[in-house]
Tab-separated table of C-alpha atoms (C1' of nucleotides) in Angstrom:
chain	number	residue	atom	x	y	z
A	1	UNK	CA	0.000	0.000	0.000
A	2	UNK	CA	1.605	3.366	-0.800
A	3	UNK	CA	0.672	6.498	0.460
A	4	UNK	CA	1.389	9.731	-0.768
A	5	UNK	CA	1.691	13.406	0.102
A	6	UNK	CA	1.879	15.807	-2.316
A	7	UNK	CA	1.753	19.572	-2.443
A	8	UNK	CA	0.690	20.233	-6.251
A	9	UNK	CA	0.932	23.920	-6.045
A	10	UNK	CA	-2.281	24.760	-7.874
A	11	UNK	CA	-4.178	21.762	-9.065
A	12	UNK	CA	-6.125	22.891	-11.929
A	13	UNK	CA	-2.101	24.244	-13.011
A	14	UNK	CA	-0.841	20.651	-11.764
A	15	UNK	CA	-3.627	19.054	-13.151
A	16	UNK	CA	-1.975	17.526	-15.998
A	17	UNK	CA	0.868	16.573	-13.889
A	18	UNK	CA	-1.502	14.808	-11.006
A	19	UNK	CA	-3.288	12.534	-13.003
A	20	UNK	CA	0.013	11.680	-15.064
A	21	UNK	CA	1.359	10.680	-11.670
A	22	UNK	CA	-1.959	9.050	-10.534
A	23	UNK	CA	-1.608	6.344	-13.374
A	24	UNK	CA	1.886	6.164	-13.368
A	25	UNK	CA	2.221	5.189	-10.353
A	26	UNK	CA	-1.369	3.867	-8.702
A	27	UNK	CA	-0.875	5.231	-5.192
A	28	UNK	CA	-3.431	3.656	-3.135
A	29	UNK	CA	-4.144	7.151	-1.035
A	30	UNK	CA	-2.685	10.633	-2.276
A	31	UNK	CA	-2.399	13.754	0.029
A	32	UNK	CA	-3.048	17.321	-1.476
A	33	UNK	CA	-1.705	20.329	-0.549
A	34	UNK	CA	-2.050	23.698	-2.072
A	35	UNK	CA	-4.904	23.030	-4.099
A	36	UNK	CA	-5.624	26.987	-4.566
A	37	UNK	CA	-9.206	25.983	-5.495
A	38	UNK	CA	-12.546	26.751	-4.120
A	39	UNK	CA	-14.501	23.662	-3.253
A	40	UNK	CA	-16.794	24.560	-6.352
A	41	UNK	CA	-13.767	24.423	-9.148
A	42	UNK	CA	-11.946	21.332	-7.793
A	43	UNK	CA	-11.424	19.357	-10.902
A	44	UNK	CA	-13.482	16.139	-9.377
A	45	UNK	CA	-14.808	14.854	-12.868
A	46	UNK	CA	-11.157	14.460	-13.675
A	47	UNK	CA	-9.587	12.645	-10.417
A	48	UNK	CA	-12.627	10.069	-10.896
A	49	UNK	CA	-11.272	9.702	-14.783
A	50	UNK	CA	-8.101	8.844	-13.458
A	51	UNK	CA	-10.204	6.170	-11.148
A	52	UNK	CA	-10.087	7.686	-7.690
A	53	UNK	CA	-12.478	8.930	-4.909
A	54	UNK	CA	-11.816	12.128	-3.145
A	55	UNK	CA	-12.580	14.217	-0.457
A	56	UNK	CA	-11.548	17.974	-0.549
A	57	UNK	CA	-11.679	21.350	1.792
A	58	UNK	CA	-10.705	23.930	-0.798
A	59	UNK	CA	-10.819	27.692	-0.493
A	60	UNK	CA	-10.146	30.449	-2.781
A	61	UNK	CA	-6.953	31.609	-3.923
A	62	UNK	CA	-4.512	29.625	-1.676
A	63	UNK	CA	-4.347	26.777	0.784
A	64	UNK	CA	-6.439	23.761	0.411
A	65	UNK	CA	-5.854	20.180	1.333
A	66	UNK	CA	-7.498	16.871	-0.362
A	67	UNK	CA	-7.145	13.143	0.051
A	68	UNK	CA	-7.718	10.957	-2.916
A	69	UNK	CA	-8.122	6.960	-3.023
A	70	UNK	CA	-8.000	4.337	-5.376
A	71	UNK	CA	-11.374	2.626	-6.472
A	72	UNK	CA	-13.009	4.217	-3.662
A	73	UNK	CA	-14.535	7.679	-1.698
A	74	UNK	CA	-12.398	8.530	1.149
A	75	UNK	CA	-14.747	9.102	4.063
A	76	UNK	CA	-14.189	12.165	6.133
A	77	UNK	CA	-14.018	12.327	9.679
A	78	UNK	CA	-12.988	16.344	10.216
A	79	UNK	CA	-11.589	19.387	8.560
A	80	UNK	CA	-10.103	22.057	9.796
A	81	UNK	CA	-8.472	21.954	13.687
A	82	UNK	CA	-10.352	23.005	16.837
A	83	UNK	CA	-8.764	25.804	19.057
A	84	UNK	CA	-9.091	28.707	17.003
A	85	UNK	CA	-12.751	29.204	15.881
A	86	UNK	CA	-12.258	32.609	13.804
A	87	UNK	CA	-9.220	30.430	11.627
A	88	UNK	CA	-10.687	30.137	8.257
A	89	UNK	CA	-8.459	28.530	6.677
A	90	UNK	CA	-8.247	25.202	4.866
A	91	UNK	CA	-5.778	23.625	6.303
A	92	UNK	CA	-6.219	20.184	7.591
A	93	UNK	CA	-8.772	17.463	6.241
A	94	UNK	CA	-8.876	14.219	7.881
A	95	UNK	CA	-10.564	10.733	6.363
A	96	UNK	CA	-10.394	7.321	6.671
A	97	UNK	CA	-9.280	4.881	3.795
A	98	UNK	CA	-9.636	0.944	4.675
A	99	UNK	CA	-9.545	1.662	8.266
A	100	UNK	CA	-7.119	3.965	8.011
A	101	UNK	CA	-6.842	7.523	9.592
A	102	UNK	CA	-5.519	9.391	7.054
A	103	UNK	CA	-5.010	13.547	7.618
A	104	UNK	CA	-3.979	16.109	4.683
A	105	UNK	CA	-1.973	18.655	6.479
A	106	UNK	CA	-0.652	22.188	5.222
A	107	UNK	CA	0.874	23.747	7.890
A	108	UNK	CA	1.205	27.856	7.680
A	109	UNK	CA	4.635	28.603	6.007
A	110	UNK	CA	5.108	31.526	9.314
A	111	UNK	CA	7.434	33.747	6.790
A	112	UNK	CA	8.049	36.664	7.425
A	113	UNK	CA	9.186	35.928	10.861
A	114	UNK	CA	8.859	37.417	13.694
A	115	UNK	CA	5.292	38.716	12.729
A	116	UNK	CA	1.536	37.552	13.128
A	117	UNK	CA	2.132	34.790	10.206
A	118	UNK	CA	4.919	33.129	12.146
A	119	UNK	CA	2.917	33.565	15.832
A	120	UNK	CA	-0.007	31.889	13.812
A	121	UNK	CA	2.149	29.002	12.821
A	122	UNK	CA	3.118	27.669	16.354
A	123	UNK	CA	-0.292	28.635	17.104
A	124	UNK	CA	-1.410	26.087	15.086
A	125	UNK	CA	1.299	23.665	15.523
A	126	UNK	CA	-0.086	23.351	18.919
A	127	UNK	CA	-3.611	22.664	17.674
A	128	UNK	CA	-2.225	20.019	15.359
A	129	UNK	CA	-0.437	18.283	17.826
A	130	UNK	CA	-3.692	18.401	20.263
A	131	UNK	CA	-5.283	16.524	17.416
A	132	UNK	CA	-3.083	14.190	17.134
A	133	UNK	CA	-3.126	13.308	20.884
A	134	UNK	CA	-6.603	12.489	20.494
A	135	UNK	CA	-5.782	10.304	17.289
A	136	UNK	CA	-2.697	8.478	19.579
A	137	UNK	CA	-5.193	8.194	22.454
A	138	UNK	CA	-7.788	6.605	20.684
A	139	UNK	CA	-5.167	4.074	19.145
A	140	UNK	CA	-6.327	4.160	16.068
A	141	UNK	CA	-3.729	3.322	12.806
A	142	UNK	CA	-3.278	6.940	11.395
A	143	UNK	CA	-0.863	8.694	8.833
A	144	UNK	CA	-0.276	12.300	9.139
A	145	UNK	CA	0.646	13.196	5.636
A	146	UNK	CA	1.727	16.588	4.755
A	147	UNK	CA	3.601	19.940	3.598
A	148	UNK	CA	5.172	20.776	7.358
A	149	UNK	CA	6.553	23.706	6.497
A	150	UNK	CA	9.147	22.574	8.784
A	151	UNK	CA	13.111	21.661	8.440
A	152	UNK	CA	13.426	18.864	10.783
A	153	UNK	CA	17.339	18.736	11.645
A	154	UNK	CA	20.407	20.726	9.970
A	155	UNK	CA	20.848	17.631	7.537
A	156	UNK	CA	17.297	17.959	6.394
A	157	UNK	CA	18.500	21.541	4.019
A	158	UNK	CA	20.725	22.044	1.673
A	159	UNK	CA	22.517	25.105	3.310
A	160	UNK	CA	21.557	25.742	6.791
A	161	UNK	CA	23.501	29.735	6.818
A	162	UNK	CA	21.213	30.074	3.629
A	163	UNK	CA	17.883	29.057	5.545
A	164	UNK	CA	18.890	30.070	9.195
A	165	UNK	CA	16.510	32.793	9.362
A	166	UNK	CA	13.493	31.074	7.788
A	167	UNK	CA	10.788	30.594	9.481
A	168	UNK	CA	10.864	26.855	8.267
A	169	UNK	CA	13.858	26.661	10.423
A	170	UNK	CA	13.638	28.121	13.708
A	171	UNK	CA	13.964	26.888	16.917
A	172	UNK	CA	10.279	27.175	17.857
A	173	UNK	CA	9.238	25.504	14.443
A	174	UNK	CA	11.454	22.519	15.460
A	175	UNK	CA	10.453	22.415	19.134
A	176	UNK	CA	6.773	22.295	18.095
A	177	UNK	CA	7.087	19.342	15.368
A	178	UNK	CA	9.666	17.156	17.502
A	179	UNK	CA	7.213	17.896	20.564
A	180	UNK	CA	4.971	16.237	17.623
A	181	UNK	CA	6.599	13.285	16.979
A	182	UNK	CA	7.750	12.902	20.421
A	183	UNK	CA	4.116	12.035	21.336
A	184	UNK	CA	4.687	8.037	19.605
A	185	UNK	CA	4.756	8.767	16.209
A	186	UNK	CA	7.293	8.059	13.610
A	187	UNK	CA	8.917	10.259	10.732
A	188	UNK	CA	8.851	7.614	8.069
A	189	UNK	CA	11.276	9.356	5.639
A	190	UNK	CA	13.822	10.129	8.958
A	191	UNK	CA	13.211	6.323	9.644
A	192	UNK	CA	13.995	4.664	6.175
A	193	UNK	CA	17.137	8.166	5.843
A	194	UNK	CA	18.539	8.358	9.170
A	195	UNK	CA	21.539	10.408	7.701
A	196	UNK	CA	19.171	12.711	5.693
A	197	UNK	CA	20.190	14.430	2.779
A	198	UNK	CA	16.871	13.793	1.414
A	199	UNK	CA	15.007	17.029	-0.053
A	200	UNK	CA	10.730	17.141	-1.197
A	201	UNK	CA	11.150	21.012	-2.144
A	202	UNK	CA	13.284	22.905	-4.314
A	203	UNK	CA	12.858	26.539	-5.142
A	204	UNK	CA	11.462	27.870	-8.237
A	205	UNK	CA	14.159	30.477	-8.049
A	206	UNK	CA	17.703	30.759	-7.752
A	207	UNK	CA	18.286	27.930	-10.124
A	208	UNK	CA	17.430	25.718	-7.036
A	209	UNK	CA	16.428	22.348	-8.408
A	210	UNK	CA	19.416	22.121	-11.018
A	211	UNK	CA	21.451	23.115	-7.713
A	212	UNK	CA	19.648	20.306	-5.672
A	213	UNK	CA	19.084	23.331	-3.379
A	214	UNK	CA	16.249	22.074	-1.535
A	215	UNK	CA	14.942	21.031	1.778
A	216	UNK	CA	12.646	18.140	3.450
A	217	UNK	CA	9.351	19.473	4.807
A	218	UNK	CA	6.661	17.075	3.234
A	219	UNK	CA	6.640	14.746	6.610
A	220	UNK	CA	4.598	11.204	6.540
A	221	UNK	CA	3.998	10.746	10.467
A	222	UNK	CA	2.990	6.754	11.455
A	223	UNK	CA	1.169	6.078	14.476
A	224	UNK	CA	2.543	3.219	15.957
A	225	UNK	CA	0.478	0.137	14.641
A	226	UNK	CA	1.285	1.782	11.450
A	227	UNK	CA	4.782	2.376	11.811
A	228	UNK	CA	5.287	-1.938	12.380
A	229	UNK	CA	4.195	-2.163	8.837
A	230	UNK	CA	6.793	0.172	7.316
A	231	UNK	CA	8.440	-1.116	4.274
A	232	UNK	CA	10.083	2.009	2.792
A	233	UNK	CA	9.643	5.385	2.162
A	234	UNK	CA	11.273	7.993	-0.289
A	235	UNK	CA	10.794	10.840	-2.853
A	236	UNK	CA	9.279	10.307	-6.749
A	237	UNK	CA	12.052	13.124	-7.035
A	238	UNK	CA	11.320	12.668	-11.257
A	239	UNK	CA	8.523	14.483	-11.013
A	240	UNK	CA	10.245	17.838	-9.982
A	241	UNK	CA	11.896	17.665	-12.796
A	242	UNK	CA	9.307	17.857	-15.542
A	243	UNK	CA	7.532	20.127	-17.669
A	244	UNK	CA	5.046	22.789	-15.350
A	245	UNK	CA	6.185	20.886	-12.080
A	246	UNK	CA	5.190	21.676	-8.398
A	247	UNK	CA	8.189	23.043	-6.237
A	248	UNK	CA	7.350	20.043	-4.374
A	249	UNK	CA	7.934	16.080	-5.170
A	250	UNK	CA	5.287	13.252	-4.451
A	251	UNK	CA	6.889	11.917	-1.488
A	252	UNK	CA	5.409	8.785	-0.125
A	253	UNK	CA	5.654	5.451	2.623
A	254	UNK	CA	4.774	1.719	1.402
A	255	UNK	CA	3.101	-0.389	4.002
A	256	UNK	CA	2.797	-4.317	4.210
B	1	DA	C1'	18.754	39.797	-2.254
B	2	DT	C1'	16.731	36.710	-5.324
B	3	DG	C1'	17.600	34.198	-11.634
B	4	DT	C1'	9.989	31.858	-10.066
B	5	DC	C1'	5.228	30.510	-10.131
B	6	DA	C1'	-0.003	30.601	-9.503
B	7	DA	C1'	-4.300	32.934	-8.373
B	8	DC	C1'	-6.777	37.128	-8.164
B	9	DG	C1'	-9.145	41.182	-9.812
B	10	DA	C1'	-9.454	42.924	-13.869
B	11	DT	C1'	-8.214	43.035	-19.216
B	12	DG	C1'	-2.440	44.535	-18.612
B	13	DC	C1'	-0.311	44.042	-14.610
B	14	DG	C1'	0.380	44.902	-9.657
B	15	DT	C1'	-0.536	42.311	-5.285
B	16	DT	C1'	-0.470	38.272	-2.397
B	17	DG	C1'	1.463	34.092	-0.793
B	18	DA	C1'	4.470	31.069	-1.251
DNA sequence: ATGTCAACGATGCGTTGA
């Protein structure tokens, strides 16, 4: 079973791209991030075409998180995180897929930092991390797929000096996602890459990609019934690499 | 600081958010 999250950057821009990689590679369960799509324009007719079921919390403009499944309708269990009620934005979507818990997360980005975007981050790193208490609690098999927005450890970049102010790098954005995984859960990429050196994103400018100047942010989190069935995990790196790409790569886990 | 991209409101291009 392979699961993937993927931040497409604009799916009706990636749409092209997303259903090449749909039935290219047959992912059993695909994460969205970044659809920048209202729920009415999400391009459903065209993920059923490529023969899968989704669920989706879109909004306007930006943001926007979806999970897709093979031969059949995810079925949604909550979207959006409790804690904030005046937060509109669509952020986190959480289904289940074959009795599987499976969350879409897009974590806020927090640049520029210090500011109200970056307060708002660990703001809702908290609430994500409350959630996923209650998922741990409950011990039910979940995967917490998603765009982080978060550099894990020094190895996890490219250059830290060049990233060392970024909000996807502070101290606070690392205390709050290792308080994360501290709770039981396990960073499946870290897991199957202990050394890391393993990037998801790489810039649009700069020349970044034909630098390999990127980073690892797109985290796949395994409870820990989930975790025992762990075969490998990695990055369809390719796919950066082609025509009208995301900044992002599929990155994905294979269970037993 | 930036060699970029997508959506938006509006219709040529500046603003926003990455």
């Amino acid at each position: 079973m392979k699961i993937v999250t993927y931040n497409v950057n604009g799916i009706k821009a990636r749409l092209e791209r997303l259903v090449e990689y749909l039935a290219e590679q047959q992912p059993d369960v695909v994460c969205l991030q970044e659809l920048k799509s209202s729920d009415e324009t999400f391009p459903e007719a065209a993920i059923r075409d490529a023969g899968y079921g989704a669920v989706w919390h879109g909004q306007k403009g930006f943001n926007g998180v979806a999970v897709l499944a093979r031969g059949q309708d995810p079925i949604e269990r909550q979207r959006g995180l409790e804690g904030e009620p005046e937060d509109n934005h669509s952020r986190y979507l959480e289904c289940e897929v074959d009795g599987l818990v499976v969350a879409s997360i897009y974590l806020p980005n927090g640049n520029p930092r210090p500011g109200p975007k970056f307060d708002y981050k660990l703001r809702w790193i908290d609430r994500l991390r409350a959630r996923a208490q209650v998922l741990l609690d409950a011990e039910v098999p979940a995967v917490l797929a998603g765009d982080y927005n978060v550099i894990p450890n020094d190895d996890d970049t490219f250059s830290v000096p060049a990233m060392a102010s970024d909000a996807l790098m502070q101290p606070e954005s690392r205390r709050g996602y290792r308080a994360l995984v501290a709770q039981g859960w396990t960073d499946a990429l870290r897991s199957r890459h202990p050394r890391g050196g393993v990037w998801t994103f790489w810039d649009y400018q700069a020349g970044a990609w034909q630098r390999d100047a990127g980073f690892r942010i797109d985290h796949l989190l395994l409870s820990p019934a989930v975790a025992d069935r762990l075969q490998d995990a990695d990055v369809d790196k390719a796919y950066r690499g082609r025509e009208k790409a995301s900044d992002h790569a599929p990155t994905w886990v294979r269970l037993s």
